[in-house]
Amino acid sequence: MEDLDTPRVVPGSADRILRTLEAFGLHWDGDVIYQSQRSDVYGAALDQLQTAGYTFECSCSRRDMSGTGDTGYPGTCRLGPTRRGVLTATRFRVPPDFVVLFDDGIQGKCRFNTHELGDVIIRRKDKIIAYQLAVVLDDALQHVTNVVRGTDLLESTAWQILLQQALKLSTPSYAHLPLVVEQTHEKLSKSRHSVPVEPARAGVSLTTVLRMLNHPPPPELENDVPERLLEWAVHQWNPVAVAHVRSVTARDTVHAK
Ligand SMILES: [Zn+2]
């Protein structure tokens, strides 16, 4: 459960996520693990990276970085924070002009140059451990062998592989599924009136999603219960049907009225 951003955690949302997964026929092994209870593990890994010279402190403000987003940090503070007396974030120093290659189960051969990626933040100014570092440790501690997620995290994979190598952890296999986007190619979000999935309509949503993934269920299975739809989909699943597809456009069924 990704609840590291404590100030932004909405009470009850973790439980709602679990109930939604159950409604969709998706189950998990063992106990649910909360990132907020793993501070010691993340702190030890951060120390390890600092000791090995993989990090530097960055004093850049959001304004200094405007327009660059998450990627493409120009290396401003690589030789030390450029501002005095301000809070600093910790960045992971990526090797210069190095190409990260991986073979994605759906997107195929992926390559990212560290020059374009930039040095990623692994601990924020408010001292909260950032997603990239936490997720690498979570995967390793749970012996995750296959990561399946959305293409919005395709680029993050490159940083995660570099972090795994720096921490001497093994790299799992990755498969990045197309993301559902608006007609304008923007991500779904509350500000665009996208609605959350409704547990009570799990069968309808699964049918829609399977169609979007080029796996349309046969008429007799349309809008059926999640267990039957998933069983069918597992047997029919063919990654070639979505190979190299980065996004699919949302249809009216996933929009608010
Ligand atoms: Zn900086």
Tab-separated table of C-alpha atoms and ligand atoms in Angstrom:
chain	number	residue	atom	x	y	z
A	1	MET	CA	0.000	0.000	0.000
A	2	GLU	CA	1.652	3.160	-1.199
A	3	ASP	CA	0.962	5.486	1.730
A	4	LEU	CA	4.322	7.247	2.136
A	5	ASP	CA	2.939	10.670	1.371
A	6	THR	CA	1.406	10.760	4.865
A	7	PRO	CA	-0.031	14.312	4.674
A	8	ARG	CA	-1.978	13.357	1.551
A	9	VAL	CA	-3.275	9.980	2.750
A	10	VAL	CA	-7.078	10.046	2.822
A	11	PRO	CA	-8.482	8.080	5.794
A	12	GLY	CA	-10.332	4.978	4.607
A	13	SER	CA	-8.862	5.013	1.107
A	14	ALA	CA	-6.592	1.993	1.691
A	15	ASP	CA	-9.548	-0.084	2.760
A	16	ARG	CA	-11.589	1.148	-0.197
A	17	ILE	CA	-8.809	0.063	-2.573
A	18	LEU	CA	-8.751	-3.451	-1.052
A	19	ARG	CA	-12.543	-3.806	-1.262
A	20	THR	CA	-12.441	-2.647	-4.893
A	21	LEU	CA	-9.782	-5.235	-5.761
A	22	GLU	CA	-11.896	-7.950	-4.128
A	23	ALA	CA	-14.987	-6.838	-6.047
A	24	PHE	CA	-12.992	-7.220	-9.267
A	25	GLY	CA	-11.978	-10.773	-8.323
A	26	LEU	CA	-8.355	-9.768	-7.664
A	27	HIS	CA	-6.663	-11.304	-4.627
A	28	TRP	CA	-3.296	-11.073	-2.923
A	29	ASP	CA	-0.850	-13.350	-1.110
A	30	GLY	CA	-0.158	-12.883	2.594
A	31	ASP	CA	-0.683	-9.725	4.604
A	32	VAL	CA	-1.031	-6.306	3.052
A	33	ILE	CA	2.204	-4.371	3.591
A	34	TYR	CA	2.117	-0.616	4.166
A	35	GLN	CA	5.036	1.518	2.983
A	36	SER	CA	4.496	3.812	5.967
A	37	GLN	CA	5.701	0.932	8.206
A	38	ARG	CA	8.931	0.371	6.268
A	39	SER	CA	10.797	3.612	7.045
A	40	ASP	CA	13.759	1.693	8.539
A	41	VAL	CA	14.291	-0.363	5.390
A	42	TYR	CA	14.103	2.685	3.125
A	43	GLY	CA	16.384	4.678	5.443
A	44	ALA	CA	19.023	1.905	5.428
A	45	ALA	CA	18.987	1.753	1.614
A	46	LEU	CA	19.305	5.528	1.411
A	47	ASP	CA	22.346	5.370	3.742
A	48	GLN	CA	23.838	2.644	1.582
A	49	LEU	CA	23.436	4.773	-1.559
A	50	GLN	CA	24.819	7.855	0.184
A	51	THR	CA	27.862	5.970	1.478
A	52	ALA	CA	28.581	4.569	-1.971
A	53	GLY	CA	28.470	8.070	-3.503
A	54	TYR	CA	25.285	7.576	-5.518
A	55	THR	CA	23.477	10.622	-4.136
A	56	PHE	CA	23.693	14.373	-3.813
A	57	GLU	CA	21.627	17.037	-2.101
A	58	CYS	CA	19.611	19.339	-4.346
A	59	SER	CA	18.361	22.774	-3.336
A	60	CYS	CA	16.517	23.555	-6.572
A	61	SER	CA	13.017	24.920	-6.139
A	62	ARG	CA	10.028	23.959	-8.194
A	63	ARG	CA	10.463	27.239	-10.052
A	64	ASP	CA	14.095	26.395	-10.921
A	65	MET	CA	12.826	23.183	-12.443
A	66	SER	CA	9.710	24.537	-14.176
A	67	GLY	CA	9.038	22.907	-17.486
A	68	THR	CA	11.295	19.917	-16.929
A	69	GLY	CA	8.757	17.763	-15.049
A	70	ASP	CA	10.120	14.642	-13.405
A	71	THR	CA	12.770	14.008	-16.028
A	72	GLY	CA	15.684	15.876	-17.430
A	73	TYR	CA	17.196	17.328	-14.263
A	74	PRO	CA	20.058	19.415	-15.650
A	75	GLY	CA	22.485	18.420	-12.864
A	76	THR	CA	22.506	21.879	-11.251
A	77	CYS	CA	23.507	20.665	-7.756
A	78	ARG	CA	25.731	17.720	-8.695
A	79	LEU	CA	28.726	19.420	-7.066
A	80	GLY	CA	26.706	20.519	-4.024
A	81	PRO	CA	23.500	22.468	-3.324
A	82	THR	CA	23.536	25.766	-5.205
A	83	ARG	CA	21.466	27.578	-2.559
A	84	ARG	CA	22.328	27.944	1.108
A	85	GLY	CA	19.928	27.763	4.031
A	86	VAL	CA	17.111	25.976	2.249
A	87	LEU	CA	15.747	22.457	2.595
A	88	THR	CA	17.276	20.007	0.171
A	89	ALA	CA	15.994	16.904	-1.584
A	90	THR	CA	18.239	13.885	-2.171
A	91	ARG	CA	18.780	12.873	-5.785
A	92	PHE	CA	20.121	9.618	-7.202
A	93	ARG	CA	23.114	10.323	-9.397
A	94	VAL	CA	22.597	8.503	-12.693
A	95	PRO	CA	25.668	7.488	-14.716
A	96	PRO	CA	26.309	10.086	-17.457
A	97	ASP	CA	25.362	9.172	-21.027
A	98	PHE	CA	24.439	5.621	-20.218
A	99	VAL	CA	21.670	3.709	-21.995
A	100	VAL	CA	19.296	1.591	-19.897
A	101	LEU	CA	17.922	-1.268	-21.992
A	102	PHE	CA	15.139	-3.658	-21.063
A	103	ASP	CA	12.844	-6.006	-22.901
A	104	ASP	CA	9.277	-5.188	-21.877
A	105	GLY	CA	6.719	-7.995	-22.108
A	106	ILE	CA	4.272	-5.720	-23.986
A	107	GLN	CA	6.171	-2.637	-25.144
A	108	GLY	CA	9.113	-4.626	-26.534
A	109	LYS	CA	12.672	-3.339	-26.483
A	110	CYS	CA	12.900	-0.133	-24.457
A	111	ARG	CA	15.868	2.179	-24.198
A	112	PHE	CA	16.326	5.280	-22.109
A	113	ASN	CA	19.389	7.485	-22.047
A	114	THR	CA	20.390	8.742	-18.599
A	115	HIS	CA	21.070	12.135	-20.157
A	116	GLU	CA	17.334	12.484	-20.825
A	117	LEU	CA	16.245	10.815	-17.592
A	118	GLY	CA	18.285	12.991	-15.269
A	119	ASP	CA	19.038	12.455	-11.589
A	120	VAL	CA	15.831	11.382	-9.885
A	121	ILE	CA	14.645	12.468	-6.427
A	122	ILE	CA	14.751	9.576	-3.942
A	123	ARG	CA	14.037	11.620	-0.827
A	124	ARG	CA	11.893	14.725	-0.994
A	125	LYS	CA	12.554	18.039	0.741
A	126	ASP	CA	10.046	17.096	3.424
A	127	LYS	CA	12.238	13.983	4.029
A	128	ILE	CA	9.591	11.599	2.714
A	129	ILE	CA	11.178	8.738	0.731
A	130	ALA	CA	10.185	9.074	-2.916
A	131	TYR	CA	8.289	6.472	-4.904
A	132	GLN	CA	11.218	5.331	-7.088
A	133	LEU	CA	13.342	4.161	-4.163
A	134	ALA	CA	10.480	2.733	-2.103
A	135	VAL	CA	9.072	0.636	-4.929
A	136	VAL	CA	12.456	-0.905	-5.758
A	137	LEU	CA	12.829	-2.078	-2.157
A	138	ASP	CA	9.230	-3.285	-1.945
A	139	ASP	CA	9.671	-5.431	-5.064
A	140	ALA	CA	12.947	-6.886	-3.754
A	141	LEU	CA	11.667	-7.622	-0.234
A	142	GLN	CA	8.612	-9.414	-1.602
A	143	HIS	CA	10.674	-11.334	-4.182
A	144	VAL	CA	8.528	-9.960	-6.977
A	145	THR	CA	9.491	-11.602	-10.273
A	146	ASN	CA	6.997	-9.958	-12.675
A	147	VAL	CA	5.839	-6.362	-12.578
A	148	VAL	CA	2.716	-5.595	-14.636
A	149	ARG	CA	1.560	-1.968	-14.602
A	150	GLY	CA	0.594	0.989	-16.798
A	151	THR	CA	2.776	2.712	-19.390
A	152	ASP	CA	2.808	5.872	-17.267
A	153	LEU	CA	5.596	4.082	-15.363
A	154	LEU	CA	7.577	2.917	-18.390
A	155	GLU	CA	10.207	5.623	-18.022
A	156	SER	CA	10.406	5.071	-14.245
A	157	THR	CA	11.507	1.515	-14.986
A	158	ALA	CA	14.837	2.837	-16.225
A	159	TRP	CA	15.508	4.603	-12.912
A	160	GLN	CA	14.328	1.572	-10.991
A	161	ILE	CA	16.742	-0.699	-12.872
A	162	LEU	CA	19.607	1.708	-12.111
A	163	LEU	CA	18.611	1.768	-8.440
A	164	GLN	CA	18.425	-2.047	-8.362
A	165	GLN	CA	21.939	-2.214	-9.775
A	166	ALA	CA	23.269	0.341	-7.273
A	167	LEU	CA	21.696	-1.625	-4.394
A	168	LYS	CA	22.768	-5.000	-5.855
A	169	LEU	CA	19.177	-6.208	-6.167
A	170	SER	CA	17.870	-8.369	-8.988
A	171	THR	CA	15.687	-6.876	-11.724
A	172	PRO	CA	12.201	-8.363	-12.229
A	173	SER	CA	10.559	-8.820	-15.642
A	174	TYR	CA	8.412	-5.862	-16.683
A	175	ALA	CA	5.233	-5.614	-18.753
A	176	HIS	CA	3.611	-2.202	-19.268
A	177	LEU	CA	-0.045	-2.196	-20.270
A	178	PRO	CA	-1.666	0.584	-22.305
A	179	LEU	CA	-3.087	3.419	-20.254
A	180	VAL	CA	-6.682	4.579	-20.664
A	181	VAL	CA	-6.543	8.248	-21.673
A	182	GLU	CA	-8.977	11.019	-22.590
A	183	GLN	CA	-9.766	11.774	-26.247
A	184	THR	CA	-7.222	14.597	-25.856
A	185	HIS	CA	-4.596	11.985	-24.821
A	186	GLU	CA	-4.481	13.354	-21.284
A	187	LYS	CA	-4.508	11.024	-18.291
A	188	LEU	CA	-7.820	10.401	-16.562
A	189	SER	CA	-8.165	12.485	-13.425
A	190	LYS	CA	-10.700	14.026	-11.093
A	191	SER	CA	-10.125	17.457	-12.593
A	192	ARG	CA	-11.319	16.083	-15.933
A	193	HIS	CA	-14.411	14.564	-14.326
A	194	SER	CA	-13.210	10.973	-14.698
A	195	VAL	CA	-15.039	8.733	-12.249
A	196	PRO	CA	-13.486	6.000	-10.064
A	197	VAL	CA	-14.288	2.383	-10.913
A	198	GLU	CA	-17.477	1.171	-9.279
A	199	PRO	CA	-17.139	-2.143	-7.411
A	200	ALA	CA	-20.843	-2.858	-7.988
A	201	ARG	CA	-20.298	-2.704	-11.765
A	202	ALA	CA	-17.083	-4.751	-11.844
A	203	GLY	CA	-18.302	-7.099	-14.593
A	204	VAL	CA	-19.262	-4.197	-16.865
A	205	SER	CA	-15.931	-2.450	-16.288
A	206	LEU	CA	-13.939	-5.641	-16.887
A	207	THR	CA	-15.802	-6.243	-20.149
A	208	THR	CA	-14.990	-2.682	-21.275
A	209	VAL	CA	-11.346	-2.991	-20.290
A	210	LEU	CA	-10.919	-6.345	-22.024
A	211	ARG	CA	-12.360	-4.818	-25.227
A	212	MET	CA	-9.906	-1.921	-24.915
A	213	LEU	CA	-7.086	-4.462	-24.597
A	214	ASN	CA	-8.205	-6.190	-27.825
A	215	HIS	CA	-9.557	-9.172	-25.912
A	216	PRO	CA	-13.339	-8.765	-26.398
A	217	PRO	CA	-15.222	-11.373	-24.357
A	218	PRO	CA	-17.715	-13.559	-26.272
A	219	PRO	CA	-21.356	-12.306	-26.108
A	220	GLU	CA	-22.381	-14.913	-23.502
A	221	LEU	CA	-19.677	-13.643	-21.130
A	222	GLU	CA	-20.256	-9.902	-21.565
A	223	ASN	CA	-20.794	-8.144	-18.221
A	224	ASP	CA	-20.592	-11.488	-16.411
A	225	VAL	CA	-19.179	-11.855	-12.882
A	226	PRO	CA	-15.448	-10.991	-12.523
A	227	GLU	CA	-14.415	-14.580	-11.680
A	228	ARG	CA	-15.741	-15.957	-14.999
A	229	LEU	CA	-14.481	-13.003	-17.068
A	230	LEU	CA	-11.012	-13.221	-15.556
A	231	GLU	CA	-10.808	-16.965	-15.976
A	232	TRP	CA	-11.672	-16.556	-19.649
A	233	ALA	CA	-9.195	-13.674	-20.042
A	234	VAL	CA	-6.336	-15.576	-18.393
A	235	HIS	CA	-6.781	-18.422	-20.884
A	236	GLN	CA	-7.158	-16.092	-23.882
A	237	TRP	CA	-4.456	-13.620	-22.900
A	238	ASN	CA	-2.103	-12.863	-25.757
A	239	PRO	CA	0.355	-9.981	-25.275
A	240	VAL	CA	0.722	-9.656	-29.063
A	241	ALA	CA	-2.825	-8.202	-29.165
A	242	VAL	CA	-1.592	-5.119	-27.311
A	243	ALA	CA	2.075	-5.172	-28.330
A	244	HIS	CA	3.586	-1.671	-28.461
A	245	VAL	CA	0.245	-0.028	-27.592
A	246	ARG	CA	1.011	2.834	-25.183
A	247	SER	CA	-2.535	4.124	-24.624
A	248	VAL	CA	-6.177	3.588	-25.514
A	249	THR	CA	-8.811	6.305	-25.610
A	250	ALA	CA	-11.542	6.313	-22.976
A	251	ARG	CA	-15.040	5.711	-24.222
A	252	ASP	CA	-18.178	7.122	-22.706
A	253	THR	CA	-18.471	4.214	-20.278
A	254	VAL	CA	-15.570	5.453	-18.154
A	255	HIS	CA	-16.674	9.083	-18.114
A	256	ALA	CA	-18.910	10.872	-15.683
A	257	LYS	CA	-22.264	11.894	-17.105
B	1	ZN	ZN	19.384	21.071	-7.735
